[in-house]
Amino acid sequence: MTSTKPEIDSMVGFEDARSVVTQAAGQEPAAAAPATDRAPVFEARDVSVYYSDFRAVTNVDLTINDNEITAFIGPSGCGKSTMLRTFNRMNDLIEGARMVGSLTYHGIDLYSDDVDPVAVRRRIGMVFQKPNPFPKSIYDNIAFGPRLAGTDENMDDIVERSLRGAGLWEEVKDRLKTSALGLSGGQQQRLCIARATAVNPDVLLMDEPCSALDPIATGRIEELMLEMKKDYTIVIVTHNMQQAARVSDRTAFFTAELDPNTDQRTGLLVEYDLTTTIFSQPADERTENYITGRFG
Amino acid sequence: MVAITTELRRQLSVKRSSDRAGLVFRSLLVFSLLIAFAILVAVLLTAVTRAWPILSERPLDFLTSKSSQDPSRAGVWQGIQGSVMLAAITAGVAFPIGIGAAIYLEEYAGDTRFARFTEVVVRNLAGVPSIVYGLLGLAIFVGNLGGLTGGRSVIAGGLTLACLVLPIVIITTQEALRAVPGELAQAGYGIGATQWEVIRSVVLPAAAPGILTGTVLSIARAAGEAAPILVVGALTGVFQTGTMSFLEQMQGFFTALPMQIFAFTKQPSEIWGAHAAGASVAILLVVIALNSVAIYVRARLDRNLRK
C-alpha cells in the first residue's frame, strides 16, 4: 500500500475529514476489500501489539468499513481495547507500547514516520469507558477541540451542531455555560460524543462507552450510534453481547489464549464476520461457546 | 414460633465486639483532633493575653510605629513591611521555578534514572533544616552576589527563603498534578491535543486549586522563619528607614517580624515581653491574611471548574 505525499500533508492540517475520505476512496485498490460495496477505512494486516515484552495482541487481520458499526467483543484481557487504541495511536502514549505489522487508514500507513499522531486523533475521535468531561462548562467542552485545531466556523454553530448530533441539544441549550459535571452520567457520555465529533472526525472509536451507564442511558447511546453511522465509521468495544448484536453490522470476536512460545496469554482474533452470522452461525467453536455464555 | 422470634430478636440486638472497637477508635480520633485544636487555642490565648498591655492601649499605633528604644513608642511597622516584602520576593522567585520544575518532572521527564534521582534530591532538600539554607544564603546571596543584592538585604533574605520553600513548592505541585484524573488527559489526547495543549488546557487548570493551596501555605511557613534570615542578616536592633527609595529599601538593612520577636525577647526589661507577644499577634495576622487569600482564590477556581 503506497501513500502519496499530498495525502499525508492533508492529514496534518485541519479541514473537513470527509473531503479527504472521498479522495482516498477513489484511489483504493479493491483487492483487499471484503465482499461489500463499502470502502475500507482501516486495514490491519498481521498486527501485533506489545507492551514492553508482553504481547497483548497477536497477528490480527481485519478490515473496517466506511459507515458501518464494527463491534469488538470477547472476554477480559483478549486485547480488544488494545486493538481499538491502535487505530488512533492512543497506545503511543503508553511507555513501552509498540505495534508490529501494517495498519492503514484510507490506504495511508498510520504508523509511518511522517504521520503525526495528533493529526490522526483529530480525524479519529475516541469515546472512553468512563464519561470524562473536562471540569469546564458544557460549551467549553465542545469548543475545546475546534479551538485547538483552529476553525473559521462560528463556534456557537459548532457547539449547537455537535450537541444536536449527540441528541443533547434540547436538554442543555439553556445551560451551556454551566459545568459539564452537573450532567447525569448518560448526558456526560453524550457530551463526550459531541465533543469528539466537534472537530469533524471521520471515525469514532468507542471503548465500552455504556459500561458505566444504566439501561435507559445505554439505549439512548445505542440509538445515537445507529443515527451517527450515516456520517461516521464507528468501532465499538463492548462487553455486552446484546449490545453488539443490536447495533453492529460486523462483529469481531477476540479471545485470550496461551502463546506456546512465550508461555503468556495473548489476544487473538478468532472470527470476524457480519454480526448476523456471528450470532447465528459462528464458524468457530470458541465463538459459539462465548456467545452462548459457556465462558467469558 | 414465639421461641424463634425471641431468638431472632436476641441475635439482631447483639452488639458485635468490632463495633465497640470502632467506638474506641473513633473516640481516639476525636481526642487527637481536640489536642490539635487545644494547641491552637493555647497559642492564640498566650499571645493575646501577654500582648494585652499593648493591644488594649495602642493596637494600631503598635502596628504602624517604627522601632524605637522607648517601649511606649516602639512598633513593628518595619517588621511587617520586611515580612511582606520577603514573602513577595519568595513567592515571585519560588513559584515559577518550582511549578515549572514540577511540571517537567511529572509530565515530561518520564521514568528515567535522572528523574528518579532528582525526585530523591528534592525530597531530601525539603527536609534540610532552615538554618542550613541561611548559611547558603549568606555565602551566595550576601557573599558572591552581594553586588546585586546589596549584601545583607531584603533581596538576599527573600532569595534565601525562596531556596527554602522551592522543594516544598515542587513536591506540592507534583502531588496536585498527580491528583488530576488520567481520564482527563486521555480525553484531551483523544480530541487531538498535543502534549503541551493537554498540560496547558486540561491538566494545569484542574490542578490549579491544589497547586495554589500548597504553594501559598509554603509561603506562610517561610514568612514565619527566623533562623535563615537571622543568618543572612536581618537586623535585630533599632534602625531608621527614613526617606529611602524603593531600590535602596530593597538593598538596604531590613528586619522582619520573626526577627523583631527575637529582639524583643532578648531585652532584659520585663516590659518588652508585651512587645514580643504583640509582634507574634502581628505575624499570626500576616499568615492568616495570606492563607485567607489562598482559600478565597481556591474557592473561586473551584467554583469556576465545577459550576
GROMACS .gro file of C-alpha atoms in nm, chain B residues 7-277:
model
  271
  303GLU     CA    1  -3.406  -1.598   6.935
  304LEU     CA    2  -3.411  -1.379   6.623
  305ARG     CA    3  -3.459  -1.068   6.834
  306ARG     CA    4  -3.166  -1.171   7.054
  307GLN     CA    5  -2.944  -1.225   6.751
  308LEU     CA    6  -3.042  -0.897   6.591
  309SER     CA    7  -2.987  -0.697   6.908
  310VAL     CA    8  -2.640  -0.826   6.995
  311LYS     CA    9  -2.377  -0.559   6.964
  312ARG     CA   10  -2.080  -0.701   6.780
  313SER     CA   11  -1.746  -0.657   6.953
  314SER     CA   12  -1.598  -0.496   6.642
  315ASP     CA   13  -1.849  -0.219   6.689
  316ARG     CA   14  -1.706  -0.147   7.033
  317ALA     CA   15  -1.357  -0.136   6.885
  318GLY     CA   16  -1.489   0.110   6.628
  319LEU     CA   17  -1.626   0.329   6.903
  320VAL     CA   18  -1.293   0.330   7.088
  321PHE     CA   19  -1.111   0.415   6.767
  322ARG     CA   20  -1.349   0.695   6.693
  323SER     CA   21  -1.302   0.843   7.042
  324LEU     CA   22  -0.926   0.835   6.991
  325LEU     CA   23  -0.964   1.022   6.665
  326VAL     CA   24  -1.179   1.289   6.826
  327PHE     CA   25  -0.925   1.313   7.108
  328SER     CA   26  -0.642   1.376   6.858
  329LEU     CA   27  -0.846   1.644   6.692
  330LEU     CA   28  -0.916   1.808   7.029
  331ILE     CA   29  -0.545   1.817   7.111
  332ALA     CA   30  -0.464   1.991   6.783
  333PHE     CA   31  -0.744   2.236   6.848
  334ALA     CA   32  -0.631   2.296   7.208
  335ILE     CA   33  -0.278   2.380   7.092
  336LEU     CA   34  -0.415   2.638   6.850
  337VAL     CA   35  -0.631   2.796   7.120
  338ALA     CA   36  -0.341   2.795   7.367
  339VAL     CA   37  -0.112   2.969   7.116
  340LEU     CA   38  -0.369   3.237   7.044
  341LEU     CA   39  -0.461   3.287   7.411
  342THR     CA   40  -0.100   3.314   7.527
  343ALA     CA   41  -0.010   3.560   7.256
  344VAL     CA   42  -0.315   3.776   7.309
  345THR     CA   43  -0.307   3.781   7.692
  346ARG     CA   44   0.063   3.853   7.705
  347ALA     CA   45   0.025   4.125   7.444
  348TRP     CA   46  -0.276   4.269   7.621
  349PRO     CA   47  -0.096   4.570   7.776
  350ILE     CA   48  -0.018   4.686   7.422
  351LEU     CA   49  -0.324   4.559   7.238
  352SER     CA   50  -0.557   4.730   7.485
  353GLU     CA   51  -0.374   5.065   7.480
  354ARG     CA   52  -0.241   5.128   7.128
  355PRO     CA   53  -0.321   4.839   6.890
  356LEU     CA   54  -0.299   5.043   6.567
  357ASP     CA   55  -0.014   5.258   6.686
  358PHE     CA   56   0.188   4.944   6.770
  359LEU     CA   57   0.136   4.802   6.419
  360THR     CA   58   0.216   5.128   6.239
  361SER     CA   59   0.504   5.263   6.450
  362LYS     CA   60   0.868   5.213   6.368
  363SER     CA   61   1.120   5.058   6.603
  364SER     CA   62   1.232   5.268   6.899
  365GLN     CA   63   1.429   5.248   7.223
  366ASP     CA   64   1.124   5.377   7.403
  367PRO     CA   65   0.885   5.091   7.493
  368SER     CA   66   0.584   5.324   7.481
  369ARG     CA   67   0.662   5.427   7.119
  370ALA     CA   68   0.817   5.110   6.974
  371GLY     CA   69   0.619   4.935   6.700
  372VAL     CA   70   0.656   4.665   6.437
  373TRP     CA   71   0.581   4.853   6.113
  374GLN     CA   72   0.926   4.783   5.968
  375GLY     CA   73   0.887   4.417   6.058
  376ILE     CA   74   0.552   4.393   5.882
  377GLN     CA   75   0.698   4.571   5.578
  378GLY     CA   76   1.001   4.341   5.578
  379SER     CA   77   0.795   4.025   5.616
  380VAL     CA   78   0.557   4.122   5.336
  381MET     CA   79   0.848   4.209   5.104
  382LEU     CA   80   1.023   3.883   5.192
  383ALA     CA   81   0.704   3.688   5.118
  384ALA     CA   82   0.659   3.869   4.786
  385ILE     CA   83   1.017   3.800   4.673
  386THR     CA   84   0.996   3.439   4.789
  387ALA     CA   85   0.671   3.383   4.602
  388GLY     CA   86   0.792   3.565   4.291
  389VAL     CA   87   1.104   3.350   4.269
  390ALA     CA   88   0.997   3.013   4.410
  391PHE     CA   89   0.654   2.982   4.242
  392PRO     CA   90   0.751   2.998   3.876
  393ILE     CA   91   1.070   2.793   3.921
  394GLY     CA   92   0.907   2.536   4.150
  395ILE     CA   93   0.590   2.494   3.946
  396GLY     CA   94   0.795   2.472   3.626
  397ALA     CA   95   1.024   2.207   3.771
  398ALA     CA   96   0.726   2.007   3.896
  399ILE     CA   97   0.552   2.017   3.558
  400TYR     CA   98   0.870   1.897   3.391
  401LEU     CA   99   0.920   1.615   3.641
  402GLU     CA  100   0.557   1.497   3.627
  403GLU     CA  101   0.470   1.543   3.262
  404TYR     CA  102   0.788   1.528   3.059
  405ALA     CA  103   1.072   1.358   3.246
  406GLY     CA  104   0.922   1.009   3.235
  407ASP     CA  105   1.064   0.729   3.445
  408THR     CA  106   1.431   0.790   3.380
  409ARG     CA  107   1.718   0.749   3.621
  410PHE     CA  108   1.772   1.127   3.612
  411ALA     CA  109   1.409   1.194   3.706
  412ARG     CA  110   1.417   0.947   3.994
  413PHE     CA  111   1.745   1.094   4.119
  414THR     CA  112   1.606   1.449   4.103
  415GLU     CA  113   1.296   1.337   4.288
  416VAL     CA  114   1.502   1.193   4.574
  417VAL     CA  115   1.717   1.506   4.589
  418VAL     CA  116   1.412   1.732   4.605
  419ARG     CA  117   1.254   1.526   4.882
  420ASN     CA  118   1.573   1.538   5.083
  421LEU     CA  119   1.610   1.912   5.032
  422ALA     CA  120   1.262   1.958   5.177
  423GLY     CA  121   1.395   1.807   5.498
  424VAL     CA  122   1.710   2.020   5.526
  425PRO     CA  123   1.696   2.243   5.839
  426SER     CA  124   1.620   2.605   5.760
  427ILE     CA  125   1.938   2.736   5.919
  428VAL     CA  126   2.141   2.548   5.660
  429TYR     CA  127   1.958   2.747   5.393
  430GLY     CA  128   2.056   3.056   5.591
  431LEU     CA  129   2.423   2.962   5.554
  432LEU     CA  130   2.371   2.901   5.182
  433GLY     CA  131   2.209   3.244   5.153
  434LEU     CA  132   2.493   3.406   5.344
  435ALA     CA  133   2.755   3.250   5.118
  436ILE     CA  134   2.581   3.306   4.784
  437PHE     CA  135   2.331   3.591   4.806
  438VAL     CA  136   2.516   3.804   5.060
  439GLY     CA  137   2.867   3.699   4.958
  440ASN     CA  138   2.904   3.604   4.591
  441LEU     CA  139   2.608   3.803   4.464
  442GLY     CA  140   2.642   4.084   4.716
  443GLY     CA  141   2.687   4.340   4.440
  444LEU     CA  142   2.339   4.265   4.307
  445THR     CA  143   2.154   4.206   4.630
  446GLY     CA  144   2.322   4.481   4.828
  447GLY     CA  145   2.460   4.233   5.082
  448ARG     CA  146   2.252   4.186   5.395
  449SER     CA  147   1.933   4.299   5.227
  450VAL     CA  148   1.570   4.202   5.192
  451ILE     CA  149   1.655   4.070   4.841
  452ALA     CA  150   1.916   3.835   4.983
  453GLY     CA  151   1.668   3.728   5.253
  454GLY     CA  152   1.387   3.671   5.001
  455LEU     CA  153   1.611   3.466   4.773
  456THR     CA  154   1.724   3.256   5.067
  457LEU     CA  155   1.366   3.187   5.168
  458ALA     CA  156   1.285   3.106   4.804
  459CYS     CA  157   1.551   2.832   4.814
  460LEU     CA  158   1.399   2.709   5.139
  461VAL     CA  159   1.045   2.671   5.001
  462LEU     CA  160   1.142   2.560   4.650
  463PRO     CA  161   1.143   2.186   4.730
  464ILE     CA  162   0.809   2.219   4.909
  465VAL     CA  163   0.659   2.405   4.612
  466ILE     CA  164   0.788   2.134   4.377
  467ILE     CA  165   0.651   1.850   4.589
  468THR     CA  166   0.306   2.002   4.647
  469THR     CA  167   0.274   2.093   4.279
  470GLN     CA  168   0.371   1.740   4.177
  471GLU     CA  169   0.110   1.599   4.410
  472ALA     CA  170  -0.158   1.833   4.273
  473LEU     CA  171  -0.067   1.730   3.916
  474ARG     CA  172  -0.078   1.362   4.010
  475ALA     CA  173  -0.425   1.407   4.157
  476VAL     CA  174  -0.567   1.508   3.817
  477PRO     CA  175  -0.752   1.201   3.684
  478GLY     CA  176  -0.571   1.037   3.393
  479GLU     CA  177  -0.902   1.017   3.205
  480LEU     CA  178  -0.899   1.394   3.160
  481ALA     CA  179  -0.562   1.392   2.988
  482GLN     CA  180  -0.679   1.095   2.777
  483ALA     CA  181  -0.984   1.293   2.672
  484GLY     CA  182  -0.757   1.577   2.562
  485TYR     CA  183  -0.530   1.349   2.361
  486GLY     CA  184  -0.834   1.173   2.216
  487ILE     CA  185  -0.951   1.500   2.060
  488GLY     CA  186  -0.611   1.558   1.904
  489ALA     CA  187  -0.447   1.790   2.154
  490THR     CA  188  -0.068   1.798   2.169
  491GLN     CA  189   0.107   1.723   2.494
  492TRP     CA  190   0.157   2.092   2.568
  493GLU     CA  191  -0.209   2.167   2.490
  494VAL     CA  192  -0.320   1.890   2.724
  495ILE     CA  193  -0.095   2.023   3.000
  496ARG     CA  194  -0.193   2.387   2.950
  497SER     CA  195  -0.566   2.349   2.890
  498VAL     CA  196  -0.659   2.035   3.082
  499VAL     CA  197  -0.409   1.932   3.347
  500LEU     CA  198  -0.298   2.271   3.482
  501PRO     CA  199  -0.649   2.419   3.523
  502ALA     CA  200  -0.762   2.103   3.701
  503ALA     CA  201  -0.456   2.108   3.929
  504ALA     CA  202  -0.460   2.485   3.991
  505PRO     CA  203  -0.653   2.484   4.321
  506GLY     CA  204  -0.424   2.221   4.470
  507ILE     CA  205  -0.108   2.392   4.343
  508LEU     CA  206  -0.223   2.724   4.483
  509THR     CA  207  -0.309   2.594   4.828
  510GLY     CA  208   0.019   2.412   4.866
  511THR     CA  209   0.235   2.697   4.744
  512VAL     CA  210   0.068   2.969   4.949
  513LEU     CA  211   0.093   2.755   5.263
  514SER     CA  212   0.464   2.719   5.195
  515ILE     CA  213   0.495   3.099   5.178
  516ALA     CA  214   0.311   3.136   5.506
  517ARG     CA  215   0.561   2.891   5.651
  518ALA     CA  216   0.856   3.087   5.512
  519ALA     CA  217   0.718   3.416   5.647
  520GLY     CA  218   0.750   3.276   5.998
  521GLU     CA  219   1.109   3.153   5.962
  522ALA     CA  220   1.360   3.332   6.182
  523ALA     CA  221   1.677   3.124   6.150
  524PRO     CA  222   1.767   3.175   5.782
  525ILE     CA  223   1.707   3.549   5.776
  526LEU     CA  224   1.894   3.583   6.104
  527VAL     CA  225   2.197   3.428   5.939
  528VAL     CA  226   2.153   3.634   5.624
  529GLY     CA  227   2.149   3.941   5.846
  530ALA     CA  228   1.810   4.082   5.929
  531LEU     CA  229   1.859   4.347   6.193
  532THR     CA  230   1.753   4.295   6.549
  533GLY     CA  231   1.813   4.643   6.675
  534VAL     CA  232   1.670   4.988   6.620
  535PHE     CA  233   1.721   5.137   6.277
  536GLN     CA  234   1.584   5.410   6.056
  537THR     CA  235   1.433   5.362   5.713
  538GLY     CA  236   1.369   5.735   5.672
  539THR     CA  237   1.325   5.852   5.315
  540MET     CA  238   1.495   5.576   5.119
  541SER     CA  239   1.392   5.497   4.763
  542PHE     CA  240   1.233   5.160   4.682
  543LEU     CA  241   1.558   5.017   4.546
  544GLU     CA  242   1.753   5.143   4.846
  545GLN     CA  243   1.499   4.980   5.073
  546MET     CA  244   1.526   4.652   4.881
  547GLN     CA  245   1.906   4.658   4.900
  548GLY     CA  246   1.939   4.816   5.242
  549PHE     CA  247   1.903   4.699   5.600
  550PHE     CA  248   1.590   4.512   5.677
  551THR     CA  249   1.411   4.334   5.953
  552ALA     CA  250   1.112   4.103   5.968
  553LEU     CA  251   0.854   4.009   6.228
  554PRO     CA  252   1.025   3.689   6.349
  555MET     CA  253   1.346   3.890   6.398
  556GLN     CA  254   1.163   4.153   6.597
  557ILE     CA  255   1.006   3.892   6.822
  558PHE     CA  256   1.354   3.753   6.879
  559ALA     CA  257   1.490   4.102   6.951
  560PHE     CA  258   1.211   4.189   7.195
  561THR     CA  259   1.254   3.867   7.394
  562LYS     CA  260   1.627   3.938   7.429
  563GLN     CA  261   1.561   4.269   7.605
  564PRO     CA  262   1.637   4.245   7.978
  565SER     CA  263   1.343   4.456   8.088
  566GLU     CA  264   1.012   4.277   8.158
  567ILE     CA  265   0.822   4.549   7.981
  568TRP     CA  266   0.930   4.426   7.635
  569GLY     CA  267   0.752   4.092   7.686
  570ALA     CA  268   0.428   4.251   7.572
  571HIS     CA  269   0.603   4.374   7.257
  572ALA     CA  270   0.722   4.023   7.173
  573ALA     CA  271   0.369   3.889   7.219
   0.00000   0.00000   0.00000
